[in-house]
Coordinates of C-alpha atoms in Angstrom, one line a residue:
X249 CA 0.0 0.0 0.0
X250 CA 1.3 3.5 -0.9
X251 CA 1.9 5.7 2.1
X252 CA 2.2 9.5 2.1
X253 CA 5.6 11.0 3.0
X254 CA 4.7 14.0 5.1
X255 CA 8.3 14.9 6.1
X256 CA 8.4 18.8 6.3
X257 CA 10.1 20.5 3.5
X258 CA 12.8 23.0 4.4
X259 CA 12.4 26.5 2.8
X260 CA 15.8 26.2 1.2
X261 CA 14.9 22.9 -0.5
X262 CA 13.4 22.7 -4.0
X263 CA 9.7 23.3 -3.7
X264 CA 9.1 21.7 -7.0
X265 CA 10.4 18.3 -5.9
X266 CA 8.0 15.5 -6.6
X267 CA 6.2 13.8 -3.8
X268 CA 7.9 10.6 -2.9
X269 CA 5.5 7.6 -2.6
X270 CA 6.9 4.1 -1.8
X271 CA 5.1 1.2 -3.5
X272 CA 4.9 -2.5 -2.7
X273 CA 5.7 -5.2 -5.2
X274 CA 2.0 -5.8 -5.7
X275 CA 1.4 -2.1 -6.4
X276 CA 4.4 -2.0 -8.8
X277 CA 2.8 -4.8 -10.8
X278 CA -0.5 -2.8 -10.9
X279 CA 1.4 0.3 -12.1
X280 CA 2.8 -1.8 -15.0
X281 CA -0.7 -3.0 -15.9
X282 CA -1.9 0.6 -16.0
X283 CA 1.1 1.7 -18.1
X284 CA 0.6 -1.2 -20.6
X285 CA -3.0 -0.2 -21.1
X286 CA -2.1 3.4 -22.0
X287 CA -2.6 4.1 -25.7
X288 CA -1.1 7.5 -26.4
X289 CA -2.6 7.6 -29.9
X290 CA -6.2 7.3 -28.5
X291 CA -7.5 10.7 -27.5
X292 CA -10.3 9.0 -25.5
X293 CA -7.8 6.8 -23.5
X294 CA -5.7 9.9 -22.7
X295 CA -8.8 11.9 -21.6
X296 CA -10.2 9.0 -19.5
X297 CA -6.8 8.1 -17.9
X298 CA -7.3 8.4 -14.1
X299 CA -10.6 10.1 -14.5
X300 CA -12.3 7.6 -12.2
X301 CA -10.0 8.5 -9.3
X302 CA -10.5 12.2 -10.0
X303 CA -14.3 11.7 -9.9
X304 CA -14.0 9.9 -6.6
X305 CA -12.0 12.8 -5.2
X306 CA -14.6 15.2 -6.4
X307 CA -17.4 13.2 -4.8
X308 CA -15.2 12.9 -1.7
X309 CA -14.8 16.7 -1.5
X310 CA -18.5 17.1 -1.8
X311 CA -19.0 14.7 1.0
X312 CA -16.6 16.6 3.3
X313 CA -18.3 19.9 2.4
X314 CA -21.7 18.3 3.2
X315 CA -20.4 17.1 6.6
X316 CA -19.1 20.6 7.4
X317 CA -22.3 22.4 6.3
X318 CA -24.7 20.1 8.1
X319 CA -22.6 20.0 11.3
X320 CA -23.9 22.3 14.0
X321 CA -20.5 23.8 14.8
X322 CA -21.7 26.3 17.3
X323 CA -24.4 24.3 19.0
X324 CA -22.3 22.7 21.7
X325 CA -20.3 25.8 22.4
X326 CA -23.6 27.8 22.7
X327 CA -24.9 25.3 25.2
X328 CA -21.7 25.6 27.3
X329 CA -21.9 29.4 27.2
X330 CA -25.6 29.2 28.3
X331 CA -24.5 27.0 31.2
X332 CA -22.0 29.6 32.3
X333 CA -24.5 32.4 31.8
X334 CA -27.1 30.6 33.9
X335 CA -24.7 30.1 36.8
X336 CA -23.5 33.7 36.6
X337 CA -27.0 34.9 36.5
X338 CA -27.9 32.9 39.6
X339 CA -24.9 34.4 41.5
X340 CA -25.8 37.9 40.4
X341 CA -29.5 37.6 41.3
X342 CA -28.8 36.0 44.7
X343 CA -26.2 38.5 45.7
X344 CA -27.9 41.7 44.5
X345 CA -28.6 44.3 47.1
X346 CA -32.1 44.1 48.6
X347 CA -34.4 47.1 48.8
X348 CA -35.5 46.4 52.4
X349 CA -32.6 46.4 54.9
X350 CA -32.1 44.7 58.3
X351 CA -34.8 42.1 59.1
X352 CA -36.1 41.6 55.5
X353 CA -32.5 41.3 54.1
X354 CA -31.9 37.6 54.8
X355 CA -35.5 36.6 54.3
X356 CA -35.6 38.2 50.8
X357 CA -32.2 36.8 49.9
X358 CA -33.2 33.2 50.9
X359 CA -36.4 33.6 48.9
X360 CA -34.5 34.8 45.9
X361 CA -32.1 32.0 46.2
X362 CA -34.8 29.4 46.3
X363 CA -36.6 30.9 43.3
X364 CA -33.4 31.3 41.3
X365 CA -32.4 27.7 42.1
X366 CA -35.7 26.3 40.9
X367 CA -35.4 28.3 37.7
X368 CA -31.8 27.5 37.0
X369 CA -32.2 23.8 37.9
X370 CA -34.8 23.4 35.1
X371 CA -32.4 25.1 32.7
X372 CA -29.5 23.0 33.8
X373 CA -31.5 19.8 33.2
X374 CA -32.3 20.9 29.7
X375 CA -28.7 21.8 29.1
X376 CA -27.6 18.4 30.3
X377 CA -29.9 16.7 27.8
X378 CA -28.6 19.0 25.0
X379 CA -25.0 18.3 26.0
X380 CA -25.5 14.6 26.0
X381 CA -27.1 14.9 22.5
X382 CA -24.1 17.0 21.3
X383 CA -21.7 14.5 22.8
X384 CA -23.3 11.6 20.9
X385 CA -23.3 13.6 17.6
X386 CA -19.7 14.6 18.0
X387 CA -18.8 11.0 18.6
X388 CA -20.5 10.1 15.3
X389 CA -18.6 12.9 13.6
X390 CA -15.3 11.6 14.9
X391 CA -16.1 8.2 13.5
X392 CA -17.2 9.6 10.2
X393 CA -14.0 11.6 9.9
X394 CA -11.9 8.5 10.6
X395 CA -13.7 6.9 7.6
X396 CA -13.2 10.0 5.5
X397 CA -9.5 10.1 6.4
X398 CA -9.0 6.4 5.4
X399 CA -10.9 7.0 2.1
X400 CA -8.6 10.0 1.5
X401 CA -5.6 7.8 2.0
X402 CA -7.0 5.3 -0.5
X403 CA -7.6 8.1 -3.1
X404 CA -4.1 9.3 -2.6
X405 CA -2.7 5.8 -3.2
X406 CA -4.9 5.3 -6.3
X407 CA -3.9 8.6 -7.8
X408 CA -0.2 7.9 -7.0
X409 CA -0.5 4.6 -8.9
X410 CA -1.9 6.4 -12.0
X411 CA 0.7 9.1 -11.8
X412 CA 3.5 6.6 -11.5
X413 CA 2.2 4.7 -14.5
X414 CA 1.8 7.9 -16.5
X415 CA 5.3 9.0 -15.7
X416 CA 6.8 5.7 -16.7
X417 CA 4.8 5.8 -20.0
X418 CA 6.0 9.4 -20.6
X419 CA 9.6 8.3 -19.9
X420 CA 9.2 5.4 -22.3
X421 CA 7.8 7.7 -24.9
X422 CA 10.6 10.3 -24.6
X423 CA 13.4 7.7 -24.4
X424 CA 12.2 5.0 -26.9
X425 CA 9.0 5.7 -28.9
X426 CA 9.7 9.3 -30.1
X427 CA 13.4 8.7 -30.9
X428 CA 12.5 5.6 -32.9
X429 CA 9.7 7.4 -34.9
X430 CA 11.9 10.4 -35.5
X431 CA 14.8 8.2 -36.8
X432 CA 12.5 6.3 -39.1
X433 CA 10.9 9.6 -40.4
X434 CA 14.3 11.1 -41.0
X435 CA 15.7 8.0 -42.6
X436 CA 12.8 7.3 -45.0
X437 CA 11.6 10.8 -45.5
X438 CA 8.1 9.3 -45.7
X439 CA 5.5 12.1 -45.2
X440 CA 3.2 9.7 -43.4
X441 CA 5.9 8.7 -40.9
X442 CA 6.8 12.4 -40.4
X443 CA 3.2 13.2 -39.7
X444 CA 2.9 10.2 -37.4
X445 CA 5.9 11.5 -35.5
X446 CA 4.4 14.9 -35.1
X447 CA 1.1 13.5 -34.0
X448 CA 2.8 11.3 -31.4
X449 CA 4.6 14.5 -30.1
X450 CA 1.2 16.1 -29.6
X451 CA -0.2 13.0 -27.9
X452 CA 2.7 13.0 -25.5
X453 CA 2.2 16.7 -24.7
X454 CA -1.5 16.1 -24.1
X455 CA -0.7 13.1 -21.9
X456 CA 1.8 15.2 -20.0
X457 CA -1.0 17.7 -19.2
X458 CA -3.2 14.9 -18.1
X459 CA -0.5 13.6 -15.7
X460 CA -0.1 17.1 -14.4
X461 CA -3.8 17.4 -13.7
X462 CA -3.6 14.1 -11.8
X463 CA -0.8 15.6 -9.7
X464 CA -2.9 18.6 -9.0
X465 CA -5.7 16.4 -7.9
X466 CA -3.4 14.4 -5.7
X467 CA -2.2 17.7 -4.1
X468 CA -5.9 18.5 -3.3
X469 CA -6.1 15.1 -1.6
X470 CA -2.8 15.7 0.2
X471 CA -4.1 19.0 1.6
X472 CA -7.4 17.4 2.6
X473 CA -5.8 15.0 5.0
X474 CA -4.7 17.6 7.6
X475 CA -8.0 19.4 7.2
X476 CA -9.9 16.3 8.1
X477 CA -7.7 15.8 11.2
X478 CA -8.1 19.4 12.3
X479 CA -11.9 19.2 12.1
X480 CA -11.8 15.8 13.9
X481 CA -9.5 17.2 16.6
X482 CA -11.9 20.1 17.1
X483 CA -14.7 17.7 17.6
X484 CA -12.7 15.5 20.0
X485 CA -11.7 18.6 22.0
X486 CA -15.3 19.7 22.3
X487 CA -16.3 16.2 23.4
X488 CA -13.7 16.4 26.2
X489 CA -15.1 19.7 27.3
X490 CA -18.7 18.5 27.2
X491 CA -17.7 15.4 29.1
X492 CA -15.9 17.5 31.8
X493 CA -19.0 19.6 32.1
X494 CA -21.3 16.6 32.5
X495 CA -19.2 14.7 35.0
X496 CA -17.5 17.6 36.9
X497 CA -19.0 21.1 36.4
X498 CA -22.7 20.4 36.6
X499 CA -22.5 17.9 39.6
X500 CA -20.1 20.2 41.4
X501 CA -22.4 23.2 40.9
X502 CA -25.4 21.3 42.2
X503 CA -23.5 20.2 45.3
X504 CA -22.4 23.7 45.9
X505 CA -26.0 24.9 45.5
X506 CA -27.2 22.5 48.1
X507 CA -24.5 23.7 50.5
X508 CA -25.4 27.3 49.8
X509 CA -29.0 26.7 50.7
X510 CA -28.0 24.9 53.9
X511 CA -25.7 27.7 54.9
X512 CA -28.4 30.3 54.1
X513 CA -30.9 28.5 56.4
X514 CA -28.4 28.4 59.2
X515 CA -27.5 32.0 58.8
X516 CA -31.0 33.4 58.7
X517 CA -31.5 33.8 62.5
X518 CA -27.9 34.9 62.9
X519 CA -28.4 37.6 60.2
X520 CA -31.5 39.0 62.0
X521 CA -29.7 39.1 65.3
X522 CA -26.7 40.7 63.8
X523 CA -28.9 43.4 62.2
X524 CA -30.4 44.2 65.6
X525 CA -27.0 44.3 67.3
X526 CA -25.5 46.4 64.6
X527 CA -28.4 48.9 64.7
X528 CA -28.1 49.2 68.5
X529 CA -24.4 49.7 68.4
X530 CA -24.7 52.2 65.6
X531 CA -27.4 54.2 67.5
X532 CA -25.3 54.3 70.7
X533 CA -22.2 55.3 68.8
X534 CA -24.0 58.1 67.0
X535 CA -25.6 59.4 70.3
X536 CA -22.2 59.3 72.0
X537 CA -20.6 61.2 69.2
X538 CA -23.3 63.8 69.1
X539 CA -23.2 64.3 72.9
X540 CA -19.4 64.7 72.7
X541 CA -19.5 67.2 69.9
X542 CA -22.3 69.3 71.4
X543 CA -20.6 69.5 74.9
X544 CA -17.2 70.5 73.4
X545 CA -18.8 73.2 71.2
X546 CA -20.7 74.7 74.2
X547 CA -17.6 74.8 76.3
X548 CA -15.6 76.5 73.5
X549 CA -18.3 79.2 73.0
X550 CA -18.5 79.8 76.8
X551 CA -14.8 80.3 77.2
X552 CA -14.5 82.5 74.1
X553 CA -14.0 86.2 74.7
X554 CA -15.9 89.1 73.1
X555 CA -12.9 89.8 70.8
X556 CA -10.5 87.0 70.0
X557 CA -6.9 87.5 70.8
X558 CA -6.1 86.5 67.2
X559 CA -8.2 89.5 66.0
X560 CA -6.4 91.9 68.3
X561 CA -3.0 90.5 67.2
X562 CA -4.1 90.9 63.6
X563 CA -5.2 94.5 64.1
X564 CA -2.0 95.4 65.9
X565 CA 0.1 93.9 63.2
X566 CA -1.8 95.9 60.5
X567 CA -1.3 99.2 62.5
X568 CA 2.5 98.5 62.9
X569 CA 2.8 97.5 59.3
X570 CA 1.0 100.7 58.2
X571 CA 3.3 103.0 60.3
X572 CA 6.4 101.2 59.0
X573 CA 5.2 101.6 55.4
X574 CA 4.5 105.3 55.9
X575 CA 7.9 105.9 57.4
X576 CA 9.5 104.0 54.6
X577 CA 7.7 106.1 52.0
X578 CA 8.8 109.3 53.8
X579 CA 12.5 108.2 53.9
X580 CA 12.3 107.3 50.2
X581 CA 10.8 110.8 49.5
X582 CA 13.7 112.6 51.3
X583 CA 16.3 110.5 49.4
X584 CA 14.7 111.4 46.1
X585 CA 14.6 115.1 47.0
X586 CA 18.3 115.0 47.8
X587 CA 19.1 113.4 44.5
X588 CA 17.0 116.0 42.7
X589 CA 18.7 118.9 44.5
X590 CA 22.1 117.6 43.5
X591 CA 21.0 117.2 39.9
X592 CA 19.6 120.8 40.0
X593 CA 22.9 122.2 41.4
X594 CA 24.9 120.3 38.7
X595 CA 22.6 121.7 36.0
X596 CA 23.0 125.2 37.3
X597 CA 26.8 124.9 37.3
X598 CA 26.8 123.5 33.8
X599 CA 24.7 126.5 32.7
X600 CA 27.0 129.0 34.3
X601 CA 30.1 127.4 32.7
X602 CA 28.5 127.4 29.3
X603 CA 27.5 131.1 29.6
X604 CA 31.0 132.0 30.7
X605 CA 32.6 130.1 27.9
X606 CA 30.2 131.7 25.4
X607 CA 31.2 135.2 26.6
X608 CA 34.9 134.4 26.3
X609 CA 34.5 133.2 22.8
X610 CA 32.7 136.5 21.8
X611 CA 35.7 138.5 23.1
X612 CA 38.2 136.5 21.1
X613 CA 36.1 137.0 17.9
X614 CA 36.1 140.8 18.4

């Protein structure tokens, strides 16, 4: 049986390298039979060569597409999401803040818990049934994809046999048939033999295209194998998740729900007593704080003078600051007047000197 060589190809290797497929002796004999039946001069034989396998691959692709289309891919995931949503909704509704405080708090909470548990319990039961149904369907899918994968391997083997037979026939044509016909045509110069040689060349080219088409079909089959496994692995993973939910999550949640209800019953009286104690302590605490604050305020107002010492200090500081600023302004005024008097004296002297100089100049001119 031919097996697929799926060794990864390095990026530096030749990407056009042919797929290596080992054959058994029995398969090699079958390849020889296929090759011997090939009639390159028959257009019908060339066209029909391997077409049966190609048709099987086409039907096989349609079958896979049908499986993917009819498969409810999101059904199981939606059920698991609904399960999580129901549990979250239960927690939110149970733990939401009540409108009536103190005595009604625990009572309302316990009532909400019972109501929510009854509602969610029905939903959980329906979800369990749906999960079991999805689990069975996924198990069937895994079995179907095992069969599809095996059929894909068989198609790959069958196509490889036809391709090997075609390549051997092409090798024989290029190495033996065409050289012989060319030599005979050149030796005899017979027009019929020349035309026969040209026709054979065209037949070989057409058959090469046919073998190439078979290789393309085999590549489609080659790519389909990992796709089948990916879909199958997804289904298997989802089966594991569903199984975990059925045997772990749901029973665990139910057990915790029973414990929650039991704890709620035992805490009901304690919650009521705690509310009374807290209210009493809060009332005493507030009264004590109010009495303390009122007494201190009264004592402060009683001991307070008509005018606060801080006010007197502030007024005294303002008076002293005002006097100091006035004195500073007066000192600055005296300094400025002295400067002005000096400047006036300097200006007067400069004027006298200029007048005397002007008079002396007039005498010299005369």
